Amino acid sequence: MQLRTAFNEWGSFTKGKFAGRQWLLAKWEVCAGVVWPQEKIDIMLGLVAQRLDLKAENSFIDLGCGGGWMLGGLKPSVGFAVGLDFSAQMLQNAVSIKATDALVQGEIGRLPLKDASFDRALCYFVLINMMDDAIVERAIMDMLRVVKPGGRLLIGQLPDQARSADYDRAKASYIDFCRQSGDLGDDLRDVNRMPQKLFDVPKLTGFLQQSRIGYKKMPSFNPFYRPGESPTIEWRFDLLLEK
Ligand SMILES: C[S@@+](CC[C@H](N)C(=O)[O-])C[C@H]1O[C@@H](n2cnc3c(N)ncnc32)[C@H](O)[C@@H]1O
């Protein structure tokens, strides 16, 4: 599959020196050598942990865990942490930073997991690459299937198509900020981008209502956060699904 190949290649490019870094939120940041301050990572992981209400007795799975940097950061908050990804190279990167208690290679939509296996599940910045609505809907149903009754699934960083101009503005301003702080060279350009879906919010929430899935739509973590800015943004949203 083409997308999996692209992630395997990215995993090879980032292994070693980039493993464990925040890289997948913005590919160009990795290529330009931008490193997020720990404060920013702490805010992001804190927001995720709070929304998922992570507890020491929880079993937790990160679906589309990539190189495992979020998984590694959240692992101390739960009893048992598992990462799943369809890219073997991404999983190897997660192994190299000892991000987790167990890793599974598998595809969201056809998860090789039993029903009701986990108390908490995270799917962060993954559905953005699923271009077809039917594939997104199948992915959501499959992820919910593996969550226990009473459990939670947080789907993070869904770009709102109605707010894409706000995203472009925020990105331009962040690039300026990085340039001024000396993090970026003059030759910054967008590296070959993965396909990225913009979400039709009424259509997606209509699907959840029709499927009788309880959800909360909330602002997402601001990947362009810098001191003085809001830590959350409206141009991407998160869905918290409670089963
Ligand atoms: C943009 S990265 C995000 C990684 C991580 N969640 C993060 O936020 O740093 C997307 C990850 O999802 C994985 N992925 C994409 N589609 C998938 C699918 N259908 N099943 C399993 N993994 C998938 C990719 O291999 C990649 O590691």
mmCIF file of C-alpha atoms and ligand atoms in Angstrom, residues 1 3-4 6-8 10 21-25 44 62-70 84-88 90-91 105-111 122-130 135 138-139 157 194 196, ligand 1:
data_model
loop_
_atom_site.group_PDB
_atom_site.id
_atom_site.type_symbol
_atom_site.label_atom_id
_atom_site.label_comp_id
_atom_site.label_asym_id
_atom_site.label_seq_id
_atom_site.Cartn_x
_atom_site.Cartn_y
_atom_site.Cartn_z
ATOM 1 C CA MET A 1 0.000 0.000 0.000
ATOM 2 C CA LEU A 3 0.745 5.213 2.291
ATOM 3 C CA ARG A 4 2.415 2.468 4.300
ATOM 4 C CA ALA A 6 5.640 6.386 2.497
ATOM 5 C CA PHE A 7 5.590 5.952 6.291
ATOM 6 C CA ASN A 8 8.215 3.195 6.133
ATOM 7 C CA TRP A 10 9.829 8.364 6.641
ATOM 8 C CA ARG A 21 11.327 13.477 18.954
ATOM 9 C CA GLN A 22 8.101 15.288 18.275
ATOM 10 C CA TRP A 23 8.610 14.916 14.570
ATOM 11 C CA LEU A 24 5.372 13.693 13.125
ATOM 12 C CA LEU A 25 3.343 16.754 13.887
ATOM 13 C CA MET A 44 0.309 18.510 24.726
ATOM 14 C CA ASP A 62 -1.918 4.213 20.858
ATOM 15 C CA LEU A 63 -3.358 3.435 17.413
ATOM 16 C CA GLY A 64 -1.006 4.733 14.714
ATOM 17 C CA CYS A 65 1.711 5.278 17.313
ATOM 18 C CA GLY A 66 4.435 6.072 14.770
ATOM 19 C CA GLY A 67 7.860 6.303 16.408
ATOM 20 C CA GLY A 68 6.222 6.218 19.831
ATOM 21 C CA TRP A 69 7.065 9.621 21.270
ATOM 22 C CA MET A 70 3.535 10.187 22.634
ATOM 23 C CA LEU A 84 0.034 -0.228 17.081
ATOM 24 C CA ASP A 85 1.078 0.897 13.628
ATOM 25 C CA PHE A 86 0.954 -0.547 10.131
ATOM 26 C CA SER A 87 4.521 0.551 9.378
ATOM 27 C CA ALA A 88 7.206 -1.927 10.480
ATOM 28 C CA MET A 90 7.855 3.122 12.577
ATOM 29 C CA LEU A 91 7.462 0.295 15.089
ATOM 30 C CA GLN A 105 1.755 -4.357 13.634
ATOM 31 C CA GLY A 106 -1.735 -3.943 12.234
ATOM 32 C CA GLU A 107 -4.065 -1.773 10.252
ATOM 33 C CA ILE A 108 -6.750 0.477 11.698
ATOM 34 C CA GLY A 109 -9.950 -0.649 10.006
ATOM 35 C CA ARG A 110 -8.884 -4.288 10.309
ATOM 36 C CA LEU A 111 -7.373 -4.284 13.784
ATOM 37 C CA LEU A 122 -5.632 7.213 21.359
ATOM 38 C CA CYS A 123 -5.515 7.871 17.635
ATOM 39 C CA TYR A 124 -3.485 11.023 17.144
ATOM 40 C CA PHE A 125 -2.794 12.647 13.785
ATOM 41 C CA VAL A 126 -3.599 9.481 11.831
ATOM 42 C CA LEU A 127 -7.048 9.865 10.231
ATOM 43 C CA ILE A 128 -5.682 12.942 8.450
ATOM 44 C CA ASN A 129 -4.086 10.557 5.917
ATOM 45 C CA MET A 130 -7.324 8.622 5.188
ATOM 46 C CA ILE A 135 -12.440 4.571 5.308
ATOM 47 C CA ARG A 138 -14.763 2.204 9.166
ATOM 48 C CA ALA A 139 -11.648 3.174 11.145
ATOM 49 C CA GLN A 157 -5.775 16.596 15.278
ATOM 50 C CA MET A 194 1.671 12.995 2.700
ATOM 51 C CA GLN A 196 -3.882 15.294 3.967
HETATM 52 C C1 LIG B 1 1.333 11.333 11.058
HETATM 53 S S1 LIG B 1 1.831 9.846 11.897
HETATM 54 C C2 LIG B 1 1.359 10.167 13.604
HETATM 55 C C3 LIG B 1 2.116 9.304 14.582
HETATM 56 C C4 LIG B 1 1.792 9.573 16.047
HETATM 57 N N1 LIG B 1 0.407 9.242 16.349
HETATM 58 C C5 LIG B 1 2.101 11.016 16.411
HETATM 59 O O1 LIG B 1 1.175 11.816 16.572
HETATM 60 O O2 LIG B 1 3.287 11.337 16.538
HETATM 61 C C6 LIG B 1 0.648 8.685 11.365
HETATM 62 C C7 LIG B 1 1.030 7.264 11.773
HETATM 63 O O3 LIG B 1 -0.106 6.430 11.558
HETATM 64 C C8 LIG B 1 0.284 5.264 10.868
HETATM 65 N N2 LIG B 1 -0.903 4.849 10.088
HETATM 66 C C9 LIG B 1 -1.519 5.527 9.092
HETATM 67 N N3 LIG B 1 -2.601 4.869 8.671
HETATM 68 C C10 LIG B 1 -2.665 3.728 9.410
HETATM 69 C C11 LIG B 1 -3.560 2.623 9.450
HETATM 70 N N4 LIG B 1 -4.614 2.532 8.623
HETATM 71 N N5 LIG B 1 -3.341 1.653 10.336
HETATM 72 C C12 LIG B 1 -2.284 1.708 11.192
HETATM 73 N N6 LIG B 1 -1.394 2.721 11.204
HETATM 74 C C13 LIG B 1 -1.589 3.724 10.326
HETATM 75 C C14 LIG B 1 1.497 5.658 10.048
HETATM 76 O O4 LIG B 1 2.340 4.560 9.745
HETATM 77 C C15 LIG B 1 2.178 6.673 10.970
HETATM 78 O O5 LIG B 1 3.094 6.072 11.843
#
